[in-house]
Amino acid sequence: MEKQNIDWANLGFGYVQTDKRFVSNYKDGAWDEGTLTSDANIVLNECAGVLQYAQTIFEGMKAYTTEDGRIVVFRPDLNASRMADSARRLEMPVFPEDRFVEAVVETVAANESFVPPYGSGATLYIRPYMFGSNPVIGVKPASEYQFRIFATPVGPYFKGGVKPLTIRVSDFDRAAPHGTGHIKAGLNYAMSLHAIVSAHAEGYDENMYLDAATRTKVEETGGANFLFVTKDNKVVTPKSDSILPSITRRSLLHVAKEYLGLEVEEREVYLDEVKDFAECGLCGTAAVISPVGKIVDHGKEICLPSGMEKMGPITQKLYETLTGIQMGRIEAPEGWIKVIK
Ligand SMILES: *Cc1c(COP(=O)(O)O)cnc(C)c1O
């Protein structure tokens, strides 16, 4: 198939409208069969549940072209089950997990000309989402919903090389204990916007959020989980009920253990011990891992030994192994790669 005439290597992370998107509606207690449409716009009643009470959830994943020219998606079954968890927490109907994966496949296949070529560094970002669509004015869950998936090509994350991030310990909280931090809800992002805008204004790339109850333990950033490496090469990630369970982070832990033979630990991580780590990275679909070079806690600087020039050695190995698996250069664990064609 002929590819779109796009300068893949210089694409940013922005919305580019593609040809087709998947839409399914929920009404009278059931999902319809769903369809692909060319219409990128949504017409909603002014009182729709999503507009009044933010009843909306989403997912994010990527399609890639592998070294041997196949188009694949990385572990979409985990996005399906995480979206089901998000739906249950916000009293929304679950879009069946097998149908979710089928709809991802259909959407990517219908936009094949927008899947960037192997080696370009670009990928096709896939955004499934669901929202309450009927009028709701008394506070309650909507009774009608729309589930949609669109895709948009995005450029390489590390343009012009990797640059370790400088982050600050935030005075704002991201998620309450027993709140919604563990689900992928739009509301978690709305409330993080002020914190990220002010972090950027002060020269930081990201916020490190602490646990809201004691403000002593590391949680995550606005959109990525932490991964630390100890001086004796153990991989550590924070454990908390209010962290969003990143699929990238879970995959990296598996890679650390099973491919690199490293010890891994998922446990509470105190802010006080961060100064003792050798490496720090942020994990998520967008970048896989972005290295952190410096963490600033109210004027006190914690400089990671890996420095401000490059990834630490373990972070680098993790990054290369997982991206190798995704791009088909390294054999993937059973079930990790969904082949579109
Ligand atoms: C989506 C998200 C992540 C990353 O999850 P991946 O599945 O790895 O993309 C991390 N933290 C938050 C808050 C998120 O919303």
Coordinates of C-alpha atoms and ligand atoms in Angstrom, one line a residue:
M1 CA 0.0 0.0 0.0
E2 CA 1.2 3.5 -0.8
K3 CA 2.1 5.5 2.3
Q4 CA 0.9 9.0 3.0
N5 CA 3.3 11.8 1.9
I6 CA 4.4 12.7 5.4
D7 CA 7.8 13.8 6.7
W8 CA 7.8 11.0 9.3
A9 CA 11.1 11.8 11.0
N10 CA 9.9 15.4 11.7
L11 CA 6.4 14.7 12.9
G12 CA 5.7 15.9 16.4
F13 CA 3.2 14.6 18.9
G14 CA 0.1 16.2 17.6
Y15 CA -3.2 15.3 16.0
V16 CA -3.1 14.4 12.4
Q17 CA -6.5 13.4 11.0
T18 CA -6.5 10.0 9.5
D19 CA -9.0 8.3 7.2
K20 CA -11.2 6.1 9.4
R21 CA -12.2 5.8 13.1
F22 CA -14.2 3.1 14.9
V23 CA -17.5 4.0 16.6
S24 CA -19.9 1.9 18.7
N25 CA -22.9 3.2 20.6
Y26 CA -24.3 1.8 23.8
K27 CA -28.1 2.2 24.3
D28 CA -30.8 0.3 26.1
G29 CA -28.2 -1.8 27.9
A30 CA -26.3 -3.1 24.8
W31 CA -23.5 -2.1 22.5
D32 CA -24.3 -2.0 18.8
E33 CA -22.0 -3.8 16.3
G34 CA -19.9 -0.7 15.6
T35 CA -18.6 0.6 12.4
L36 CA -15.7 2.5 10.8
T37 CA -16.6 6.1 9.8
S38 CA -14.8 8.9 7.9
D39 CA -16.5 11.5 10.1
A40 CA -14.0 12.8 12.6
N41 CA -16.5 15.0 14.4
I42 CA -18.9 14.2 17.2
V43 CA -22.3 15.9 17.7
L44 CA -23.5 15.8 21.3
N45 CA -26.4 17.2 23.3
E46 CA -25.3 20.2 25.4
C47 CA -26.2 18.3 28.5
A48 CA -24.2 15.1 27.7
G49 CA -22.8 13.3 30.7
V50 CA -19.2 13.8 29.6
L51 CA -19.6 17.5 29.2
Q52 CA -21.2 18.1 32.6
Y53 CA -19.6 15.5 34.9
A54 CA -16.5 14.3 33.0
Q55 CA -17.6 10.7 32.6
T56 CA -14.9 9.7 30.2
I57 CA -12.0 7.3 30.0
F58 CA -9.3 6.5 27.5
E59 CA -6.4 4.3 26.4
G60 CA -3.2 4.8 24.5
M61 CA -1.1 2.4 22.5
K62 CA 0.9 2.3 19.2
A63 CA 1.1 0.4 15.9
Y64 CA 4.6 0.0 14.3
T65 CA 6.1 -1.4 11.2
T66 CA 8.5 -4.1 12.1
E67 CA 11.9 -4.8 10.6
D68 CA 10.3 -7.5 8.3
G69 CA 7.5 -5.2 7.1
R70 CA 4.6 -6.4 9.3
I71 CA 2.3 -4.0 11.0
V72 CA 1.9 -4.8 14.7
V73 CA 0.4 -3.5 17.9
F74 CA 2.0 -4.1 21.3
R75 CA -0.1 -5.9 23.9
P76 CA -3.6 -4.4 23.1
D77 CA -5.2 -7.1 25.3
L78 CA -3.8 -5.2 28.3
N79 CA -5.3 -1.9 27.1
A80 CA -8.6 -3.7 26.8
S81 CA -8.6 -5.1 30.3
R82 CA -7.3 -1.8 31.8
M83 CA -10.1 0.1 30.0
A84 CA -12.6 -2.4 31.4
D85 CA -11.3 -1.6 34.9
S86 CA -11.6 2.1 34.2
A87 CA -15.2 1.7 33.0
R88 CA -16.2 -0.2 36.1
R89 CA -14.7 2.4 38.4
L90 CA -16.7 5.2 36.6
E91 CA -19.9 3.2 36.4
M92 CA -19.7 2.9 32.6
P93 CA -20.5 -0.2 30.6
V94 CA -17.5 -2.3 29.7
F95 CA -16.8 -2.6 25.9
P96 CA -16.1 -6.3 25.6
E97 CA -12.3 -6.9 25.7
D98 CA -12.2 -9.2 22.6
R99 CA -14.2 -6.7 20.6
F100 CA -11.8 -3.9 21.8
V101 CA -8.9 -5.8 20.3
E102 CA -10.8 -6.5 17.1
A103 CA -11.7 -2.8 16.8
V104 CA -8.1 -1.7 17.3
V105 CA -7.1 -4.1 14.5
E106 CA -9.8 -2.8 12.2
T107 CA -8.9 0.9 12.9
V108 CA -5.2 0.3 12.2
A109 CA -5.9 -1.7 9.1
A110 CA -8.2 1.0 7.7
N111 CA -5.5 3.6 8.2
E112 CA -2.6 1.5 6.9
S113 CA -1.2 4.3 4.8
F114 CA -0.6 6.3 8.0
V115 CA 1.5 3.6 9.7
P116 CA 5.0 5.0 9.6
P117 CA 7.7 2.9 7.8
Y118 CA 10.2 0.9 9.8
G119 CA 13.3 2.9 10.8
S120 CA 11.5 6.3 10.7
G121 CA 11.2 6.4 14.5
A122 CA 7.6 7.4 14.0
T123 CA 4.6 5.3 15.0
L124 CA 0.8 5.3 14.7
Y125 CA -0.6 6.3 18.0
I126 CA -4.0 4.7 18.8
R127 CA -6.5 6.4 21.1
P128 CA -9.5 4.3 22.3
Y129 CA -12.0 6.3 24.4
M130 CA -15.5 6.2 25.8
F131 CA -17.8 8.8 27.2
G132 CA -21.4 9.3 28.5
S133 CA -23.3 10.8 25.6
N134 CA -27.0 11.3 26.7
P135 CA -28.2 14.3 28.7
V136 CA -27.5 14.1 32.4
I137 CA -28.3 16.9 34.8
G138 CA -29.0 15.2 38.1
V139 CA -25.7 13.6 39.2
K140 CA -25.7 10.0 38.0
P141 CA -24.1 7.8 35.4
A142 CA -25.2 8.4 31.8
S143 CA -27.4 5.6 30.2
E144 CA -25.9 6.0 26.7
Y145 CA -22.3 5.9 25.8
Q146 CA -20.0 6.1 22.8
F147 CA -16.8 4.0 22.4
R148 CA -14.5 5.3 19.7
I149 CA -10.9 4.6 18.4
F150 CA -9.0 7.0 16.3
A151 CA -5.4 6.8 15.2
T152 CA -2.9 9.6 14.5
P153 CA 0.8 9.3 13.3
V154 CA 3.3 10.6 15.8
G155 CA 7.0 11.4 15.3
P156 CA 10.0 9.9 17.1
Y157 CA 10.0 10.8 20.8
F158 CA 13.7 11.4 21.1
K159 CA 14.3 13.8 18.2
G160 CA 17.9 14.8 17.9
G161 CA 19.0 12.3 20.6
V162 CA 18.0 11.5 24.2
K163 CA 18.0 14.3 26.7
P164 CA 17.6 13.4 30.4
L165 CA 14.8 15.3 32.1
T166 CA 14.8 17.6 35.0
I167 CA 11.8 17.1 37.2
R168 CA 10.5 18.7 40.4
V169 CA 8.7 17.3 43.4
S170 CA 5.2 18.7 43.1
D171 CA 3.3 20.4 45.9
F172 CA 0.1 19.3 44.1
D173 CA -1.3 15.8 44.4
R174 CA -2.3 13.7 41.4
A175 CA -4.4 11.1 43.1
A176 CA -6.2 10.5 46.4
P177 CA -5.9 7.3 48.3
H178 CA -8.9 5.2 47.3
G179 CA -9.5 7.7 44.5
T180 CA -9.1 7.3 40.7
G181 CA -5.4 7.4 40.2
H182 CA -5.3 3.8 39.1
I183 CA -7.7 4.2 36.2
K184 CA -7.1 6.1 32.9
A185 CA -9.8 8.8 33.3
G186 CA -9.7 12.2 31.7
L187 CA -10.4 13.8 35.1
N188 CA -6.9 12.8 36.3
Y189 CA -5.5 14.8 33.5
A190 CA -7.7 17.8 33.8
M191 CA -6.5 18.3 37.4
S192 CA -2.9 17.9 36.5
L193 CA -2.8 20.7 33.9
H194 CA -2.2 23.5 36.4
A195 CA 0.7 21.5 37.9
I196 CA 2.4 20.8 34.6
V197 CA 1.9 24.3 33.2
S198 CA 3.5 25.8 36.4
A199 CA 6.3 23.2 36.3
H200 CA 7.1 24.1 32.7
A201 CA 7.0 27.8 33.6
E202 CA 9.6 27.2 36.3
G203 CA 11.8 25.3 33.8
Y204 CA 11.0 21.7 34.8
D205 CA 10.0 18.9 32.3
E206 CA 7.7 17.0 34.7
N207 CA 6.2 16.7 38.2
M208 CA 7.1 13.9 40.6
Y209 CA 3.9 13.3 42.6
L210 CA 4.1 11.9 46.1
D211 CA 1.5 9.9 47.9
A212 CA -1.2 12.3 49.0
A213 CA -1.7 10.8 52.4
T214 CA 1.9 11.1 53.8
R215 CA 3.8 12.9 51.0
T216 CA 6.8 10.7 51.7
K217 CA 6.5 8.1 49.0
V218 CA 7.1 8.4 45.2
E219 CA 4.0 7.8 43.1
E220 CA 4.5 8.8 39.4
T221 CA 4.4 11.8 37.0
G222 CA 1.3 13.1 35.3
G223 CA 1.5 10.4 32.6
A224 CA 4.4 8.0 33.3
N225 CA 5.5 5.5 36.0
F226 CA 8.9 5.7 37.6
L227 CA 11.6 3.0 37.3
F228 CA 14.7 3.3 39.4
V229 CA 18.0 1.3 39.2
T230 CA 20.0 0.7 42.4
K231 CA 23.8 1.0 42.5
D232 CA 23.9 -2.8 42.4
N233 CA 21.7 -3.0 39.3
K234 CA 18.4 -3.9 40.9
V235 CA 15.4 -2.5 39.1
V236 CA 12.9 -0.9 41.5
T237 CA 9.4 0.5 40.8
P238 CA 7.0 2.1 43.2
K239 CA 4.0 0.1 44.4
S240 CA 0.8 2.0 45.2
D241 CA -2.9 1.6 44.7
S242 CA -3.1 5.1 43.3
I243 CA -0.5 4.6 40.5
L244 CA -1.8 4.0 36.9
P245 CA -0.6 0.4 36.0
S246 CA 1.6 1.3 33.0
I247 CA 1.8 -1.5 30.4
T248 CA 5.3 -0.3 29.5
R249 CA 6.5 -0.5 33.1
R250 CA 5.0 -4.0 33.5
S251 CA 6.7 -5.1 30.3
L252 CA 10.0 -3.5 31.3
L253 CA 10.0 -5.4 34.6
H254 CA 9.5 -8.6 32.7
V255 CA 12.3 -7.7 30.3
A256 CA 14.6 -6.8 33.2
K257 CA 14.0 -10.2 34.8
E258 CA 13.6 -12.6 31.9
Y259 CA 15.9 -11.0 29.2
L260 CA 18.5 -9.2 31.2
G261 CA 18.6 -11.4 34.3
L262 CA 18.2 -8.5 36.7
E263 CA 16.6 -8.6 40.1
V264 CA 13.3 -6.6 40.1
E265 CA 11.4 -5.2 43.0
E266 CA 8.0 -3.6 43.2
R267 CA 7.7 -1.9 46.5
E268 CA 7.1 1.4 48.3
V269 CA 9.8 3.9 47.4
Y270 CA 10.4 6.8 49.8
L271 CA 11.5 10.2 48.5
D272 CA 14.3 10.0 51.1
E273 CA 16.0 7.1 49.3
V274 CA 15.8 8.5 45.8
K275 CA 19.3 10.1 46.3
D276 CA 20.8 6.6 46.6
F277 CA 19.6 5.3 43.2
A278 CA 22.0 5.1 40.2
E279 CA 19.4 5.7 37.5
C280 CA 15.9 6.9 37.1
G281 CA 13.5 6.7 34.1
L282 CA 9.9 7.5 33.3
C283 CA 7.9 4.7 31.5
G284 CA 5.0 5.0 29.2
T285 CA 3.8 4.3 25.7
A286 CA 5.0 7.6 24.3
A287 CA 8.8 7.3 25.0
V288 CA 9.1 3.7 26.4
I289 CA 11.6 5.2 28.9
S290 CA 12.8 8.7 29.3
P291 CA 15.8 9.1 31.5
V292 CA 15.6 11.5 34.4
G293 CA 18.9 13.3 35.2
K294 CA 17.9 15.6 38.0
I295 CA 15.1 15.7 40.6
V296 CA 14.6 19.0 42.5
D297 CA 12.9 18.9 45.9
H298 CA 12.1 22.4 46.9
G299 CA 15.6 23.8 46.0
K300 CA 17.4 20.6 47.0
E301 CA 18.9 18.9 43.9
I302 CA 19.2 15.2 43.5
C303 CA 21.5 14.5 40.6
L304 CA 21.4 11.0 39.3
P305 CA 24.9 9.5 38.7
S306 CA 23.8 8.7 35.1
G307 CA 24.0 12.5 34.4
M308 CA 22.4 14.9 32.0
E309 CA 23.9 13.7 28.8
K310 CA 22.6 10.2 28.2
M311 CA 20.6 7.3 29.5
G312 CA 22.1 5.2 32.3
P313 CA 23.5 1.9 31.2
I314 CA 20.7 -0.3 32.6
T315 CA 18.0 2.1 31.3
Q316 CA 19.6 2.0 27.9
K317 CA 19.6 -1.9 27.9
L318 CA 16.0 -2.0 29.0
Y319 CA 15.1 0.6 26.3
E320 CA 16.9 -1.3 23.6
T321 CA 15.5 -4.7 24.5
L322 CA 11.9 -3.6 24.7
T323 CA 12.0 -1.5 21.5
G324 CA 13.8 -4.4 19.9
I325 CA 10.9 -6.7 20.9
Q326 CA 8.4 -4.2 19.6
M327 CA 10.1 -3.7 16.3
G328 CA 10.6 -7.4 15.7
R329 CA 14.4 -7.5 16.1
I330 CA 14.2 -9.5 19.3
E331 CA 11.9 -12.5 19.9
A332 CA 8.8 -11.4 21.9
P333 CA 7.2 -13.3 24.8
E334 CA 4.1 -15.3 23.8
G335 CA 1.2 -13.0 23.1
W336 CA 2.9 -9.6 23.2
I337 CA 2.7 -8.8 19.6
K338 CA -0.6 -8.5 17.8
V339 CA -0.1 -8.8 14.0
I340 CA -2.4 -6.6 12.0
K341 CA -0.9 -7.7 8.6
Ligands
LIG1 C1 -1.2 6.0 30.5 C2 -0.5 6.4 31.7 C3 0.8 5.8 32.0 C4 1.6 5.0 31.1 O1 1.0 3.8 30.8 P1 1.4 2.9 29.5 O2 0.4 1.8 29.5 O3 2.8 2.4 29.7 O4 1.3 3.8 28.3 C5 1.4 6.2 33.2 N1 0.8 7.0 34.1 C6 -0.5 7.5 33.8 C7 -1.1 8.4 34.8 C8 -1.1 7.3 32.6 O5 -2.3 7.8 32.4

